[in-house]
Amino acid sequence: MLEDLLILIKHDLGGILRVRNVKGMRSERRSAFRRLFRYVAAAIFAVIVLWGIIFMVQLLGWSFFQTAIIAGIDFGATIFNFLVIISFMGSIAVSVATVANTSKMEYLMCMPISLRTLFLEKTIVVVFYNSLIYLIIGIPIVIGLAISSPVPFALLSIPVFIVMLLGNVTLGVALGGLIGLTISRFLAGRRRLKQIGWFLGTSLAIVISTFYYYSLYAADSGFSQFFSIILDFAKQIGLSSDFSPGGAMNAVTVRLIVGLPVNPVDILLAFLFVLVSIMLIYVNAIASETAHYSGWLASGSKRSSKREVKIAHTSWNPSDIPLLKMTTTTSVSMWYNTASVRREGRVLANYLVGPMRTVLWFLLIFLAPGGTMASFAPFIIISAMIPFAVSYGVYFAGYELVYEGKNLMNLQLAPASLVDYVKGKVFSAVPFTMIATGIASVLVIIVQPSLWIYIPAVFISGIFLTLASGGIASYSAATGGDFKAQRNISRQRGAAVQMPIRSMWAMARAHLIPNMIGFIGIGAILGIGIFLNPLYSYLVVPIFALICIQLMRSYVGKSGRKLQTIEASEYL
Amino acid sequence: MIEAIELTKQFSEFTAVDKLSFHVNHGEIYGLLGPNGSGKSTTMRMLLGLLKPTMGTARINGFDVQTHIVEAKRSMGYVPEEPVLPERLTGWEYINYVSDIWRVPRGSERDEEIDELLTLLDIKDASDDLIETYSKGMARKISLVAALIHSPKILILDELQAGIDPRGAATIKEILAGLSDRGNTILMSTHVLEIAERICDRIGIINKGSMIAEGTMDELRLKAKGQQSLEDIFLDLTGGPDMQRIADFLGE
Ligand SMILES: Nc1ncnc2c1ncn2[C@@H]1O[C@H](COP(=O)(O)OP(=O)(O)OP(=O)(O)O)[C@@H](O)[C@H]1O
Ligand SMILES: [Mg+2]
């Protein structure tokens, strides 16, 4: 089984990490620059970081670093736990998506290997993708610190770091995969429950893990009482850190570098976590295999009923939404987009709660200095609406455009304007933004009732921000999308480990620009209101809306025209 | 060699394969025929262990597919109906991948064998290209090479001839005949009745998941009294075109 696993991994990664051009005459030749760019960039980055650290240590002296690291020793645990949480949240639908797409792996499934080996290998590839960026950033930092440190055995922290990092990411991915499979098990055969079930399941998993994370992170805040039993237990058995994978990792790597004593219990715990990770990834493979054979994921299944059920085709009569002139193409596209995302509960859930991960990122940044920022909580909630508004645009207009895949041919052949079609995709994100900002508004009013005056302004701005973000993302999709994404296990819809937009620049544009616009715009609205007069805020809203509409129109136009000219070889 | 015993597959409430029993003897070419959606591919997938039967047993080479899946798969080669292949690999890399998994010993002998098959099927010149650049027929051919490279005792071919050029089809026909003479067992499905008539030793016609006729060509002729060609027999058993509706459609 191990040998099979290695062969699978070797050939799988061989295709992904190809450096040389293939020899055949039909295949695209890529310039040496494009082929090597990511490797060279990663190497240069690593060298700069490494050199920077060594240089700084020489400049400031090791004891400066040592004191600083020891003073903030718990921060390491926070970061490492963060990696686990992020891997976990990103992987909730991974195993389910793999199992659901087994029809695309028939060539592998007919090989004389058990399916669990196959699923195990796919999960390992997911772990690889998830840890890549952390390895690239982390290894040079650890190496830099370890070789600068005079502490004996500091160098040992390098391999320990790599093993622990891989172990922790594995833990996150495997747990996420298992949770997803569990959700699918509960929802098997229940058609009606599927969307809401996935939504609740995914949100619950994210919220609980976030709570756990914060309870570790802000040990004296109110959160911790939820998990106090676990934390007390950790103290009792003499851990230097809390009972968490990141804490264990911190204890055996960072403490090793700066020469703090490493408890045998910590080492034991670190071992335990790695062991548990390996076990979980294997259990995940077995669960995937079971899921495949038992057909939990069979599409279109429903509970059988004794009564005869008439098949009624739902149809939608495209009509104008009040105040909004839409062509038939736009309204059909809007309907189709919503329907196709809604059909698969796990995709919808992933899209809807996806932005929570971004919000988590910046909560970390905001809260990092300590509890002093707590009075900003309502503003943080208000600004948390921005990633939601932006992400929905990116998902519904950007990603979904890429997942049209082969269907692009039909669109190009249809006697309809692709600009209108793209517009429909952008519009389809709006209702979801309205729901999300609605929920956030309620939260804000509960936390800080005096802020109610800004809520309508932010709510309306959120809608326009979604339009701008959708427009920009659709252009990124048209220029940098991998229109064959759906055929690639790791790029699949709703559980992409690699995003469907392949070009790095296009991806950065889709996410950064709208977020910036959002923060500047909503910042201006709030700022002017607070420092001048809340009523002035409402003067900013129309300007903001106008800018967003203009951005949307210009980008949607560009992306429609670009799509019209995309060559069939890109998607067929 | 291949035994299907009361194989049944239900997709939620729909029964795709309904208590289907048949067997394919050693060295035989067995043709599975039937209208679209009659359950041919589903049956094959159950025999291969890709799908778990709702009921019934599949036995390959004496191994129960459900309990001894890896052993059963070891003796089978499969060409799927719509080969989805690793697009980021070249044809050559893909065949090597498959050979590695099947533990075909590496070395010049293996390379020559691969080379020979690629040349035979006229896809040698594309072997260094990424599979994503292949045409439909080329993908099916490379998938046949992958199925043959580990010299399986049993071949399961789902509409192999679809989309293959005449020369390729003739080559494949000869290869299949040769393999069957050497004692290999072949289960194939096809909609080209002429191919079935010419190369299959026995034919099973299924409709709506159940076997409606089975036997050699002669036996089938006897069964469908008077009908001579396989096409007539097939249409007789599964129903011919609805002339009235066609006329209505054309006349509107
Ligand atoms: N994964 C699935 N989920 C639900 N139904 C399925 C699934 N796979 C097949 N079916 C149904 O089972 C029936 C048999 O399908 P199958 O692919 O075996 O037909 P076939 O005989 O191979 O047809 P064709 O000649 O078109 O290839 C069809 O009605 C099909 O819709
Ligand atoms: Mg078929």
mmCIF file of C-alpha atoms in Angstrom, chain A residues 3-4 7-8 10-12 14-16 18 22-28 30 103-115 292-294 299-305 484 487 502 572, chain B residues 9 11-13 45 48-52 69-70 73-74 76 78 80-82 84-90 93-94 96-98 100-103 106 125-130 132-134 138:
data_model
loop_
_atom_site.group_PDB
_atom_site.id
_atom_site.type_symbol
_atom_site.label_atom_id
_atom_site.label_comp_id
_atom_site.label_asym_id
_atom_site.label_seq_id
_atom_site.Cartn_x
_atom_site.Cartn_y
_atom_site.Cartn_z
ATOM 1 C CA GLU A 3 4.492 1.668 -2.451
ATOM 2 C CA ASP A 4 1.254 2.325 -4.319
ATOM 3 C CA ILE A 7 3.810 5.885 -7.024
ATOM 4 C CA LEU A 8 0.551 7.826 -7.020
ATOM 5 C CA LYS A 10 5.107 10.796 -7.598
ATOM 6 C CA HIS A 11 3.098 10.851 -10.797
ATOM 7 C CA ASP A 12 0.505 13.268 -9.474
ATOM 8 C CA GLY A 14 5.165 15.161 -11.453
ATOM 9 C CA GLY A 15 2.427 16.618 -13.629
ATOM 10 C CA ILE A 16 1.807 19.562 -11.335
ATOM 11 C CA ARG A 18 6.653 20.106 -14.211
ATOM 12 C CA VAL A 22 6.975 18.647 -22.788
ATOM 13 C CA LYS A 23 8.464 17.557 -26.063
ATOM 14 C CA GLY A 24 5.284 17.038 -28.042
ATOM 15 C CA MET A 25 4.474 19.371 -30.896
ATOM 16 C CA ARG A 26 0.873 19.983 -29.856
ATOM 17 C CA SER A 27 1.560 21.279 -26.400
ATOM 18 C CA GLU A 28 1.999 24.873 -25.447
ATOM 19 C CA ARG A 30 6.107 28.217 -22.110
ATOM 20 C CA SER A 103 -16.390 9.652 -12.008
ATOM 21 C CA LYS A 104 -13.446 11.798 -13.064
ATOM 22 C CA MET A 105 -11.021 9.329 -11.534
ATOM 23 C CA GLU A 106 -12.154 6.118 -13.175
ATOM 24 C CA TYR A 107 -8.746 5.681 -14.703
ATOM 25 C CA LEU A 108 -7.324 5.552 -11.179
ATOM 26 C CA MET A 109 -10.136 3.589 -9.635
ATOM 27 C CA CYS A 110 -9.753 0.649 -11.974
ATOM 28 C CA MET A 111 -6.135 0.244 -10.924
ATOM 29 C CA PRO A 112 -5.346 -2.589 -8.520
ATOM 30 C CA ILE A 113 -5.234 -0.381 -5.464
ATOM 31 C CA SER A 114 -7.847 0.099 -2.831
ATOM 32 C CA LEU A 115 -9.878 3.245 -2.999
ATOM 33 C CA HIS A 292 -18.069 6.337 -2.197
ATOM 34 C CA TYR A 293 -19.422 2.823 -1.973
ATOM 35 C CA SER A 294 -22.479 3.620 0.041
ATOM 36 C CA SER A 299 -26.929 13.360 -6.537
ATOM 37 C CA GLY A 300 -30.600 14.020 -6.885
ATOM 38 C CA SER A 301 -31.554 11.492 -4.293
ATOM 39 C CA LYS A 302 -34.559 11.945 -2.159
ATOM 40 C CA ARG A 303 -36.405 10.025 0.438
ATOM 41 C CA SER A 304 -38.904 7.777 -1.239
ATOM 42 C CA SER A 305 -42.477 8.557 -0.517
ATOM 43 C CA LYS A 484 -10.718 23.596 -17.243
ATOM 44 C CA ARG A 487 -11.623 18.751 -14.277
ATOM 45 C CA ARG A 502 -4.843 30.696 -12.039
ATOM 46 C CA LEU A 572 -12.504 22.271 -24.207
ATOM 47 C CA LYS B 9 -27.980 -1.360 -8.906
ATOM 48 C CA PHE B 11 -29.647 4.954 -7.858
ATOM 49 C CA SER B 12 -31.913 6.294 -5.124
ATOM 50 C CA GLU B 13 -35.308 5.170 -6.446
ATOM 51 C CA ARG B 45 -18.654 -0.557 -13.297
ATOM 52 C CA LEU B 48 -14.894 -3.594 -11.958
ATOM 53 C CA GLY B 49 -15.688 -2.778 -8.367
ATOM 54 C CA LEU B 50 -16.118 0.923 -9.086
ATOM 55 C CA LEU B 51 -19.716 0.782 -7.972
ATOM 56 C CA LYS B 52 -21.084 -1.371 -5.235
ATOM 57 C CA ILE B 69 -11.397 -6.025 -4.809
ATOM 58 C CA VAL B 70 -7.684 -5.507 -5.327
ATOM 59 C CA LYS B 73 -8.855 -5.586 -10.275
ATOM 60 C CA ARG B 74 -5.394 -6.999 -10.796
ATOM 61 C CA MET B 76 -8.685 -6.586 -15.381
ATOM 62 C CA TYR B 78 -10.706 -1.295 -18.505
ATOM 63 C CA PRO B 80 -14.129 3.598 -19.850
ATOM 64 C CA GLU B 81 -16.871 4.983 -21.986
ATOM 65 C CA GLU B 82 -15.611 8.528 -21.640
ATOM 66 C CA VAL B 84 -11.199 11.208 -18.202
ATOM 67 C CA LEU B 85 -7.435 11.088 -18.043
ATOM 68 C CA PRO B 86 -4.775 13.022 -16.154
ATOM 69 C CA GLU B 87 -4.627 16.019 -18.422
ATOM 70 C CA ARG B 88 -1.401 17.397 -17.075
ATOM 71 C CA LEU B 89 0.574 14.278 -17.976
ATOM 72 C CA THR B 90 1.817 13.323 -21.398
ATOM 73 C CA GLU B 93 4.003 9.544 -18.714
ATOM 74 C CA TYR B 94 0.486 8.277 -18.223
ATOM 75 C CA ASN B 96 4.350 4.692 -17.359
ATOM 76 C CA TYR B 97 2.207 5.692 -14.409
ATOM 77 C CA VAL B 98 -0.190 2.854 -15.102
ATOM 78 C CA ASP B 100 4.216 1.397 -12.335
ATOM 79 C CA ILE B 101 1.006 0.817 -10.474
ATOM 80 C CA TRP B 102 0.618 -2.557 -12.107
ATOM 81 C CA ARG B 103 4.264 -3.304 -11.338
ATOM 82 C CA ARG B 106 10.770 -1.045 -15.651
ATOM 83 C CA ASP B 125 3.731 10.965 -32.498
ATOM 84 C CA ALA B 126 1.461 12.384 -29.772
ATOM 85 C CA SER B 127 2.959 10.409 -26.934
ATOM 86 C CA ASP B 128 5.053 13.342 -25.758
ATOM 87 C CA ASP B 129 2.124 15.707 -25.745
ATOM 88 C CA LEU B 130 -0.058 16.563 -22.778
ATOM 89 C CA GLU B 132 -5.297 17.645 -22.609
ATOM 90 C CA THR B 133 -4.338 18.252 -26.226
ATOM 91 C CA TYR B 134 -5.644 14.874 -27.405
ATOM 92 C CA MET B 138 -6.719 9.665 -29.340
#
